[in-house]
Amino acid sequence: MAPIKLLIHAPTAEALKRAQNNARNLLKLEGDAVVEIVVNGPAVAAAIDIKDETVLPLLVLCRNSLNGQQLSAPEGLRVVPAAVQYLARQQAQGWAYMRA
């Protein structure tokens, strides 16, 4: 069976906490799953403070949200131009979507 490819959308700080837990739980059960936590809106401020080395590689931050809040992503965090575009394109390529 093909590995699960899951986008977890986190637009708020509370959703970002849930998304991290959801990702950890899925990866415990499905070790070959590919999970991305797509962060936009107010959640980007919380995301740039994450230090958990297991979560950092899963994060995908929205540049529009960062710019709108005058924030910068730390070196090494993945940033896409717009979360909405990224979510739509990934889903068109077969990724599952979940809002945290």
N, CA, C and O atoms as a Tinker XYZ file with bonds, in Angstrom:
   400  protein
     1  N      0.838000   -1.172000    0.000000    73     2
     2  CA     0.000000    0.000000    0.000000    64     1     3
     3  C      0.891000    1.247000    0.000000    63     2     4     5
     4  O      1.939000    1.268000    0.647000    81     3
     5  N      0.475000    2.261000   -0.715000    73     3     6
     6  CA     1.242000    3.509000   -0.809000    64     5     7
     7  C      1.220000    4.248000    0.526000    63     6     8     9
     8  O      0.230000    4.192000    1.255000    81     7
     9  N      2.309000    4.938000    0.843000    73     7    10
    10  CA     2.335000    5.703000    2.092000    64     9    11
    11  C      1.311000    6.835000    2.086000    63    10    12    13
    12  O      0.988000    7.397000    1.040000    81    11
    13  N      0.816000    7.149000    3.260000    73    11    14
    14  CA    -0.102000    8.270000    3.429000    64    13    15
    15  C      0.665000    9.570000    3.216000    63    14    16    17
    16  O      1.787000    9.727000    3.698000    81    15
    17  N      0.048000   10.498000    2.491000    73    15    18
    18  CA     0.590000   11.853000    2.321000    64    17    19
    19  C     -0.464000   12.810000    2.869000    63    18    20    21
    20  O     -1.531000   12.976000    2.278000    81    19
    21  N     -0.154000   13.443000    4.013000    73    19    22
    22  CA    -1.150000   14.246000    4.708000    64    21    23
    23  C     -0.678000   15.669000    4.941000    63    22    24    25
    24  O      0.422000   15.900000    5.443000    81    23
    25  N     -1.532000   16.625000    4.567000    73    23    26
    26  CA    -1.346000   18.037000    4.873000    64    25    27
    27  C     -2.204000   18.331000    6.092000    63    26    28    29
    28  O     -3.411000   18.090000    6.073000    81    27
    29  N     -1.592000   18.850000    7.152000    73    27    30
    30  CA    -2.356000   19.281000    8.317000    64    29    31
    31  C     -2.300000   20.800000    8.340000    63    30    32    33
    32  O     -1.230000   21.388000    8.498000    81    31
    33  N     -3.434000   21.419000    8.184000    73    31    34
    34  CA    -3.525000   22.879000    8.085000    64    33    35
    35  C     -3.704000   23.465000    9.483000    63    34    36    37
    36  O     -4.630000   23.097000   10.206000    81    35
    37  N     -2.809000   24.380000    9.858000    73    35    38
    38  CA    -2.850000   25.009000   11.174000    64    37    39
    39  C     -2.879000   26.529000   11.027000    63    38    40    41
    40  O     -1.829000   27.150000   10.865000    81    39
    41  N     -4.082000   27.143000   11.083000    73    39    42
    42  CA    -4.167000   28.588000   10.936000    64    41    43
    43  C     -4.146000   29.372000   12.256000    63    42    44    45
    44  O     -4.057000   30.600000   12.238000    81    43
    45  N     -4.226000   28.684000   13.389000    73    43    46
    46  CA    -4.192000   29.358000   14.690000    64    45    47
    47  C     -3.164000   28.679000   15.583000    63    46    48    49
    48  O     -2.733000   27.560000   15.305000    81    47
    49  N     -2.777000   29.353000   16.648000    73    47    50
    50  CA    -1.809000   28.771000   17.585000    64    49    51
    51  C     -2.361000   27.493000   18.213000    63    50    52    53
    52  O     -1.620000   26.528000   18.401000    81    51
    53  N     -3.639000   27.478000   18.536000    73    51    54
    54  CA    -4.254000   26.276000   19.110000    64    53    55
    55  C     -4.261000   25.138000   18.087000    63    54    56    57
    56  O     -3.998000   23.985000   18.428000    81    55
    57  N     -4.560000   25.471000   16.847000    73    55    58
    58  CA    -4.549000   24.471000   15.785000    64    57    59
    59  C     -3.138000   23.935000   15.570000    63    58    60    61
    60  O     -2.967000   22.753000   15.271000    81    59
    61  N     -2.136000   24.777000   15.716000    73    59    62
    62  CA    -0.753000   24.338000   15.546000    64    61    63
    63  C     -0.384000   23.307000   16.605000    63    62    64    65
    64  O      0.307000   22.335000   16.302000    81    63
    65  N     -0.829000   23.502000   17.831000    73    63    66
    66  CA    -0.589000   22.511000   18.893000    64    65    67
    67  C     -1.249000   21.183000   18.539000    63    66    68    69
    68  O     -0.633000   20.124000   18.666000    81    67
    69  N     -2.514000   21.241000   18.090000    73    67    70
    70  CA    -3.216000   20.019000   17.686000    64    69    71
    71  C     -2.514000   19.357000   16.504000    63    70    72    73
    72  O     -2.381000   18.134000   16.460000    81    71
    73  N     -2.068000   20.166000   15.547000    73    71    74
    74  CA    -1.400000   19.627000   14.357000    64    73    75
    75  C     -0.133000   18.867000   14.731000    63    74    76    77
    76  O      0.140000   17.803000   14.175000    81    75
    77  N      0.635000   19.401000   15.664000    73    75    78
    78  CA     1.854000   18.717000   16.104000    64    77    79
    79  C      1.515000   17.357000   16.723000    63    78    80    81
    80  O      2.172000   16.355000   16.437000    81    79
    81  N      0.492000   17.333000   17.564000    73    79    82
    82  CA     0.070000   16.066000   18.174000    64    81    83
    83  C     -0.454000   15.098000   17.130000    63    82    84    85
    84  O     -0.134000   13.910000   17.156000    81    83
    85  N     -1.268000   15.615000   16.202000    73    83    86
    86  CA    -1.795000   14.755000   15.129000    64    85    87
    87  C     -0.670000   14.149000   14.313000    63    86    88    89
    88  O     -0.698000   12.957000   14.005000    81    87
    89  N      0.317000   14.954000   13.962000    73    87    90
    90  CA     1.444000   14.473000   13.158000    64    89    91
    91  C      2.222000   13.404000   13.914000    63    90    92    93
    92  O      2.537000   12.354000   13.353000    81    91
    93  N      2.533000   13.658000   15.172000    73    91    94
    94  CA     3.274000   12.661000   15.973000    64    93    95
    95  C      2.494000   11.352000   16.062000    63    94    96    97
    96  O      3.064000   10.273000   15.897000    81    95
    97  N      1.194000   11.448000   16.323000    73    95    98
    98  CA     0.378000   10.240000   16.459000    64    97    99
    99  C      0.321000    9.443000   15.166000    63    98   100   101
   100  O      0.432000    8.217000   15.187000    81    99
   101  N      0.149000   10.126000   14.042000    73    99   102
   102  CA     0.111000    9.425000   12.758000    64   101   103
   103  C      1.446000    8.753000   12.467000    63   102   104   105
   104  O      1.486000    7.602000   12.034000    81   103
   105  N      2.535000    9.470000   12.703000    73   103   106
   106  CA     3.855000    8.915000   12.390000    64   105   107
   107  C      4.215000    7.731000   13.282000    63   106   108   109
   108  O      4.999000    6.874000   12.877000    81   107
   109  N      3.651000    7.670000   14.495000    73   107   110
   110  CA     3.848000    6.485000   15.350000    64   109   111
   111  C      3.181000    5.261000   14.731000    63   110   112   113
   112  O      3.715000    4.153000   14.792000    81   111
   113  N      2.013000    5.472000   14.138000    73   111   114
   114  CA     1.242000    4.369000   13.556000    64   113   115
   115  C      1.655000    4.038000   12.129000    63   114   116   117
   116  O      1.593000    2.885000   11.704000    81   115
   117  N      2.072000    5.051000   11.405000    73   115   118
   118  CA     2.412000    4.921000    9.983000    64   117   119
   119  C      3.793000    5.532000    9.782000    63   118   120   121
   120  O      3.915000    6.686000    9.372000    81   119
   121  N      4.816000    4.767000   10.068000    73   119   122
   122  CA     6.184000    5.274000   10.021000    64   121   123
   123  C      6.621000    5.787000    8.670000    63   122   124   125
   124  O      7.533000    6.611000    8.589000    81   123
   125  N      5.987000    5.316000    7.597000    73   123   126
   126  CA     6.378000    5.770000    6.261000    64   125   127
   127  C      5.501000    6.909000    5.740000    63   126   128   129
   128  O      5.639000    7.322000    4.588000    81   127
   129  N      4.605000    7.414000    6.580000    73   127   130
   130  CA     3.735000    8.522000    6.167000    64   129   131
   131  C      4.578000    9.768000    5.902000    63   130   132   133
   132  O      5.638000    9.968000    6.495000    81   131
   133  N      4.072000   10.591000    4.996000    73   131   134
   134  CA     4.682000   11.894000    4.715000    64   133   135
   135  C      3.682000   12.928000    5.222000    63   134   136   137
   136  O      2.549000   13.003000    4.746000    81   135
   137  N      4.122000   13.719000    6.193000    73   135   138
   138  CA     3.235000   14.687000    6.837000    64   137   139
   139  C      3.845000   16.077000    6.734000    63   138   140   141
   140  O      5.039000   16.268000    6.965000    81   139
   141  N      3.007000   17.038000    6.384000    73   139   142
   142  CA     3.415000   18.434000    6.390000    64   141   143
   143  C      2.385000   19.228000    7.186000    63   142   144   145
   144  O      1.179000   19.050000    7.016000    81   143
   145  N      2.874000   20.101000    8.052000    73   143   146
   146  CA     2.001000   21.000000    8.808000    64   145   147
   147  C      2.087000   22.361000    8.126000    63   146   148   149
   148  O      3.106000   23.046000    8.210000    81   147
   149  N      1.013000   22.742000    7.456000    73   147   150
   150  CA     0.982000   23.990000    6.699000    64   149   151
   151  C      0.421000   25.079000    7.616000    63   150   152   153
   152  O     -0.723000   25.010000    8.064000    81   151
   153  N      1.259000   26.082000    7.879000    73   151   154
   154  CA     0.960000   27.090000    8.885000    64   153   155
   155  C      0.729000   28.444000    8.221000    63   154   156   157
   156  O      1.544000   28.906000    7.423000    81   155
   157  N     -0.398000   29.074000    8.566000    73   155   158
   158  CA    -0.663000   30.426000    8.074000    64   157   159
   159  C     -1.411000   31.204000    9.141000    63   158   160   161
   160  O     -1.684000   30.690000   10.226000    81   159
   161  N     -1.741000   32.452000    8.821000    73   159   162
   162  CA    -2.479000   33.282000    9.759000    64   161   163
   163  C     -1.719000   33.491000   11.057000    63   162   164   165
   164  O     -0.488000   33.518000   11.061000    81   163
   165  N     -2.445000   33.640000   12.161000    73   163   166
   166  CA    -1.814000   33.906000   13.450000    64   165   167
   167  C     -0.858000   32.801000   13.908000    63   166   168   169
   168  O      0.006000   33.049000   14.749000    81   167
   169  N     -0.996000   31.610000   13.379000    73   167   170
   170  CA    -0.154000   30.489000   13.813000    64   169   171
   171  C      1.312000   30.655000   13.432000    63   170   172   173
   172  O      2.172000   30.020000   14.043000    81   171
   173  N      1.624000   31.488000   12.441000    73   171   174
   174  CA     3.030000   31.610000   12.044000    64   173   175
   175  C      3.884000   32.180000   13.165000    63   174   176   177
   176  O      5.059000   31.831000   13.280000    81   175
   177  N      3.315000   33.054000   13.995000    73   175   178
   178  CA     4.079000   33.617000   15.116000    64   177   179
   179  C      4.479000   32.514000   16.097000    63   178   180   181
   180  O      5.592000   32.527000   16.624000    81   179
   181  N      3.583000   31.567000   16.343000    73   179   182
   182  CA     3.896000   30.450000   17.233000    64   181   183
   183  C      4.866000   29.475000   16.569000    63   182   184   185
   184  O      5.732000   28.908000   17.235000    81   183
   185  N      4.723000   29.284000   15.278000    73   183   186
   186  CA     5.556000   28.311000   14.560000    64   185   187
   187  C      7.024000   28.700000   14.557000    63   186   188   189
   188  O      7.895000   27.834000   14.635000    81   187
   189  N      7.307000   29.995000   14.466000    73   187   190
   190  CA     8.718000   30.397000   14.390000    64   189   191
   191  C      9.441000   30.220000   15.729000    63   190   192   193
   192  O     10.664000   30.339000   15.797000    81   191
   193  N      8.685000   29.935000   16.787000    73   191   194
   194  CA     9.286000   29.691000   18.099000    64   193   195
   195  C      9.450000   28.211000   18.418000    63   194   196   197
   196  O      9.993000   27.874000   19.470000    81   195
   197  N      9.000000   27.322000   17.545000    73   195   198
   198  CA     9.102000   25.879000   17.796000    64   197   199
   199  C     10.560000   25.449000   17.756000    63   198   200   201
   200  O     11.311000   25.834000   16.861000    81   199
   201  N     10.941000   24.656000   18.727000    73   199   202
   202  CA    12.316000   24.147000   18.824000    64   201   203
   203  C     12.377000   22.623000   18.689000    63   202   204   205
   204  O     13.464000   22.055000   18.590000    81   203
   205  N     11.229000   21.968000   18.686000    73   203   206
   206  CA    11.156000   20.498000   18.636000    64   205   207
   207  C     11.716000   19.998000   17.307000    63   206   208   209
   208  O     11.138000   20.249000   16.250000    81   207
   209  N     12.832000   19.297000   17.366000    73   207   210
   210  CA    13.530000   18.815000   16.159000    64   209   211
   211  C     12.723000   17.783000   15.370000    63   210   212   213
   212  O     13.015000   17.546000   14.198000    81   211
   213  N     11.719000   17.167000   15.988000    73   211   214
   214  CA    10.887000   16.222000   15.242000    64   213   215
   215  C      9.790000   16.948000   14.461000    63   214   216   217
   216  O      9.281000   16.431000   13.466000    81   215
   217  N      9.434000   18.137000   14.913000    73   215   218
   218  CA     8.360000   18.901000   14.268000    64   217   219
   219  C      8.898000   19.863000   13.210000    63   218   220   221
   220  O      8.265000   20.052000   12.171000    81   219
   221  N     10.034000   20.459000   13.455000    73   219   222
   222  CA    10.567000   21.475000   12.530000    64   221   223
   223  C     10.596000   21.038000   11.067000    63   222   224   225
   224  O     10.226000   21.828000   10.199000    81   223
   225  N     11.022000   19.805000   10.758000    73   223   226
   226  CA    11.057000   19.422000    9.335000    64   225   227
   227  C      9.669000   19.277000    8.693000    63   226   228   229
   228  O      9.554000   19.208000    7.469000    81   227
   229  N      8.632000   19.233000    9.514000    73   227   230
   230  CA     7.276000   19.067000    8.998000    64   229   231
   231  C      6.614000   20.398000    8.653000    63   230   232   233
   232  O      5.612000   20.426000    7.939000    81   231
   233  N      7.165000   21.489000    9.151000    73   231   234
   234  CA     6.528000   22.796000    8.998000    64   233   235
   235  C      6.694000   23.384000    7.604000    63   234   236   237
   236  O      7.760000   23.302000    6.995000    81   235
   237  N      5.617000   23.973000    7.121000    73   235   238
   238  CA     5.599000   24.727000    5.863000    64   237   239
   239  C      4.888000   26.044000    6.180000    63   238   240   241
   240  O      3.684000   26.057000    6.440000    81   239
   241  N      5.630000   27.139000    6.157000    73   239   242
   242  CA     5.078000   28.436000    6.549000    64   241   243
   243  C      4.663000   29.267000    5.344000    63   242   244   245
   244  O      5.266000   29.191000    4.274000    81   243
   245  N      3.624000   30.056000    5.545000    73   243   246
   246  CA     3.086000   30.936000    4.508000    64   245   247
   247  C      3.817000   32.274000    4.528000    63   246   248   249
   248  O      3.803000   32.980000    5.536000    81   247
   249  N      4.454000   32.622000    3.413000    73   247   250
   250  CA     5.154000   33.909000    3.318000    64   249   251
   251  C      4.179000   35.085000    3.447000    63   250   252   253
   252  O      4.514000   36.091000    4.072000    81   251
   253  N      2.991000   34.974000    2.872000    73   251   254
   254  CA     2.012000   36.063000    2.992000    64   253   255
   255  C      1.702000   36.354000    4.456000    63   254   256   257
   256  O      1.621000   37.517000    4.852000    81   255
   257  N      1.529000   35.323000    5.252000    73   255   258
   258  CA     1.230000   35.512000    6.675000    64   257   259
   259  C      2.426000   36.087000    7.413000    63   258   260   261
   260  O      2.270000   36.965000    8.262000    81   259
   261  N      3.618000   35.599000    7.097000    73   259   262
   262  CA     4.822000   36.149000    7.723000    64   261   263
   263  C      4.950000   37.638000    7.405000    63   262   264   265
   264  O      5.172000   38.452000    8.301000    81   263
   265  N      4.810000   37.987000    6.132000    73   263   266
   266  CA     4.928000   39.388000    5.724000    64   265   267
   267  C      3.848000   40.254000    6.363000    63   266   268   269
   268  O      4.118000   41.374000    6.796000    81   267
   269  N      2.632000   39.733000    6.418000    73   267   270
   270  CA     1.523000   40.484000    6.990000    64   269   271
   271  C      1.714000   40.799000    8.468000    63   270   272   273
   272  O      1.164000   41.773000    8.984000    81   271
   273  N      2.499000   39.965000    9.141000    73   271   274
   274  CA     2.762000   40.171000   10.570000    64   273   275
   275  C      4.173000   40.700000   10.816000    63   274   276   277
   276  O      4.626000   40.800000   11.956000    81   275
   277  N      4.847000   41.030000    9.737000    73   275   278
   278  CA     6.216000   41.556000    9.790000    64   277   279
   279  C      7.135000   40.610000   10.575000    63   278   280   281
   280  O      7.892000   41.034000   11.449000    81   279
   281  N      7.046000   39.318000   10.239000    73   279   282
   282  CA     7.863000   38.286000   10.874000    64   281   283
   283  C      8.798000   37.680000    9.846000    63   282   284   285
   284  O      8.548000   37.747000    8.643000    81   283
   285  N      9.873000   37.088000   10.333000    73   283   286
   286  CA    10.810000   36.359000    9.478000    64   285   287
   287  C     10.901000   34.931000    9.971000    63   286   288   289
   288  O     10.896000   34.676000   11.175000    81   287
   289  N     10.983000   34.009000    9.042000    73   287   290
   290  CA    11.161000   32.603000    9.405000    64   289   291
   291  C     12.626000   32.348000    9.742000    63   290   292   293
   292  O     13.517000   32.854000    9.061000    81   291
   293  N     12.877000   31.569000   10.783000    73   291   294
   294  CA    14.263000   31.199000   11.084000    64   293   295
   295  C     14.871000   30.404000    9.930000    63   294   296   297
   296  O     14.160000   29.749000    9.167000    81   295
   297  N     16.181000   30.473000    9.818000    73   295   298
   298  CA    16.918000   29.729000    8.787000    64   297   299
   299  C     16.533000   28.251000    8.853000    63   298   300   301
   300  O     16.460000   27.657000    9.929000    81   299
   301  N     16.294000   27.686000    7.697000    73   299   302
   302  CA    16.010000   26.261000    7.617000    64   301   303
   303  C     14.538000   25.900000    7.599000    63   302   304   305
   304  O     14.194000   24.781000    7.222000    81   303
   305  N     13.655000   26.810000    7.995000    73   303   306
   306  CA    12.231000   26.508000    7.919000    64   305   307
   307  C     11.746000   26.715000    6.495000    63   306   308   309
   308  O     12.144000   27.662000    5.816000    81   307
   309  N     10.895000   25.829000    6.066000    73   307   310
   310  CA    10.369000   25.891000    4.708000    64   309   311
   311  C      9.277000   26.949000    4.620000    63   310   312   313
   312  O      8.382000   27.002000    5.463000    81   311
   313  N      9.357000   27.788000    3.597000    73   311   314
   314  CA     8.385000   28.863000    3.392000    64   313   315
   315  C      7.875000   28.771000    1.957000    63   314   316   317
   316  O      8.653000   28.608000    1.017000    81   315
   317  N      6.555000   28.878000    1.804000    73   315   318
   318  CA     5.930000   28.905000    0.473000    64   317   319
   319  C      5.280000   30.268000    0.286000    63   318   320   321
   320  O      4.954000   30.931000    1.271000    81   319
   321  N      5.084000   30.700000   -0.958000    73   319   322
   322  CA     4.519000   32.034000   -1.190000    64   321   323
   323  C      3.142000   32.244000   -0.540000    63   322   324   325
   324  O      2.888000   33.287000    0.062000    81   323
   325  N      2.258000   31.246000   -0.667000    73   323   326
   326  CA     0.899000   31.367000   -0.136000    64   325   327
   327  C      0.403000   29.987000    0.300000    63   326   328   329
   328  O      0.465000   29.030000   -0.472000    81   327
   329  N     -0.082000   29.889000    1.525000    73   327   330
   330  CA    -0.583000   28.611000    2.026000    64   329   331
   331  C     -1.750000   28.104000    1.190000    63   330   332   333
   332  O     -1.834000   26.912000    0.894000    81   331
   333  N     -2.640000   28.995000    0.815000    73   331   334
   334  CA    -3.819000   28.584000    0.053000    64   333   335
   335  C     -3.417000   27.927000   -1.269000    63   334   336   337
   336  O     -3.980000   26.901000   -1.650000    81   335
   337  N     -2.459000   28.509000   -1.956000    73   335   338
   338  CA    -1.986000   27.940000   -3.225000    64   337   339
   339  C     -1.302000   26.597000   -2.981000    63   338   340   341
   340  O     -1.539000   25.635000   -3.712000    81   339
   341  N     -0.454000   26.532000   -1.955000    73   339   342
   342  CA     0.276000   25.301000   -1.661000    64   341   343
   343  C     -0.688000   24.165000   -1.308000    63   342   344   345
   344  O     -0.549000   23.048000   -1.806000    81   343
   345  N     -1.655000   24.456000   -0.453000    73   343   346
   346  CA    -2.639000   23.430000   -0.083000    64   345   347
   347  C     -3.398000   22.921000   -1.306000    63   346   348   349
   348  O     -3.597000   21.716000   -1.459000    81   347
   349  N     -3.816000   23.824000   -2.163000    73   347   350
   350  CA    -4.567000   23.431000   -3.361000    64   349   351
   351  C     -3.722000   22.585000   -4.299000    63   350   352   353
   352  O     -4.192000   21.573000   -4.818000    81   351
   353  N     -2.481000   22.991000   -4.518000    73   351   354
   354  CA    -1.611000   22.239000   -5.442000    64   353   355
   355  C     -1.268000   20.854000   -4.895000    63   354   356   357
   356  O     -1.256000   19.879000   -5.646000    81   355
   357  N     -0.991000   20.762000   -3.610000    73   355   358
   358  CA    -0.667000   19.459000   -3.027000    64   357   359
   359  C     -1.875000   18.522000   -3.085000    63   358   360   361
   360  O     -1.732000   17.335000   -3.379000    81   359
   361  N     -3.059000   19.058000   -2.804000    73   359   362
   362  CA    -4.261000   18.226000   -2.886000    64   361   363
   363  C     -4.505000   17.760000   -4.315000    63   362   364   365
   364  O     -4.946000   16.631000   -4.530000    81   363
   365  N     -4.225000   18.608000   -5.287000    73   363   366
   366  CA    -4.381000   18.219000   -6.689000    64   365   367
   367  C     -3.427000   17.088000   -7.048000    63   366   368   369
   368  O     -3.662000   16.348000   -8.004000    81   367
   369  N     -2.342000   16.958000   -6.272000    73   367   370
   370  CA    -1.375000   15.878000   -6.516000    64   369   371
   371  C     -1.631000   14.653000   -5.639000    63   370   372   373
   372  O     -0.788000   13.761000   -5.553000    81   371
   373  N     -2.792000   14.610000   -4.991000    73   371   374
   374  CA    -3.177000   13.417000   -4.258000    64   373   375
   375  C     -2.966000   13.441000   -2.753000    63   374   376   377
   376  O     -3.230000   12.440000   -2.086000    81   375
   377  N     -2.504000   14.541000   -2.206000    73   375   378
   378  CA    -2.321000   14.639000   -0.763000    64   377   379
   379  C     -3.682000   14.770000   -0.087000    63   378   380   381
   380  O     -4.583000   15.426000   -0.610000    81   379
   381  N     -3.826000   14.138000    1.084000    73   379   382
   382  CA    -5.029000   14.294000    1.899000    64   381   383
   383  C     -4.903000   15.585000    2.700000    63   382   384   385
   384  O     -3.796000   16.032000    3.000000    81   383
   385  N     -6.047000   16.183000    3.045000    73   383   386
   386  CA    -6.079000   17.444000    3.782000    64   385   387
   387  C     -6.814000   17.242000    5.092000    63   386   388   389
   388  O     -7.843000   16.569000    5.147000    81   387
   389  N     -6.266000   17.840000    6.156000    73   387   390
   390  CA    -6.929000   17.836000    7.450000    64   389   391
   391  C     -6.696000   19.190000    8.097000    63   390   392   393
   392  O     -5.568000   19.682000    8.129000    81   391
   393  N     -7.739000   19.780000    8.602000    73   391   394
   394  CA    -7.570000   21.031000    9.351000    64   393   395
   395  C     -7.485000   20.664000   10.825000    63   394   396   397
   396  O     -8.349000   19.960000   11.348000    81   395
   397  N     -6.457000   21.136000   11.482000    73   395   398
   398  CA    -6.268000   20.831000   12.904000    64   397   399
   399  C     -7.189000   21.688000   13.749000    63   398   400
   400  O     -7.180000   21.580000   14.975000    81   399
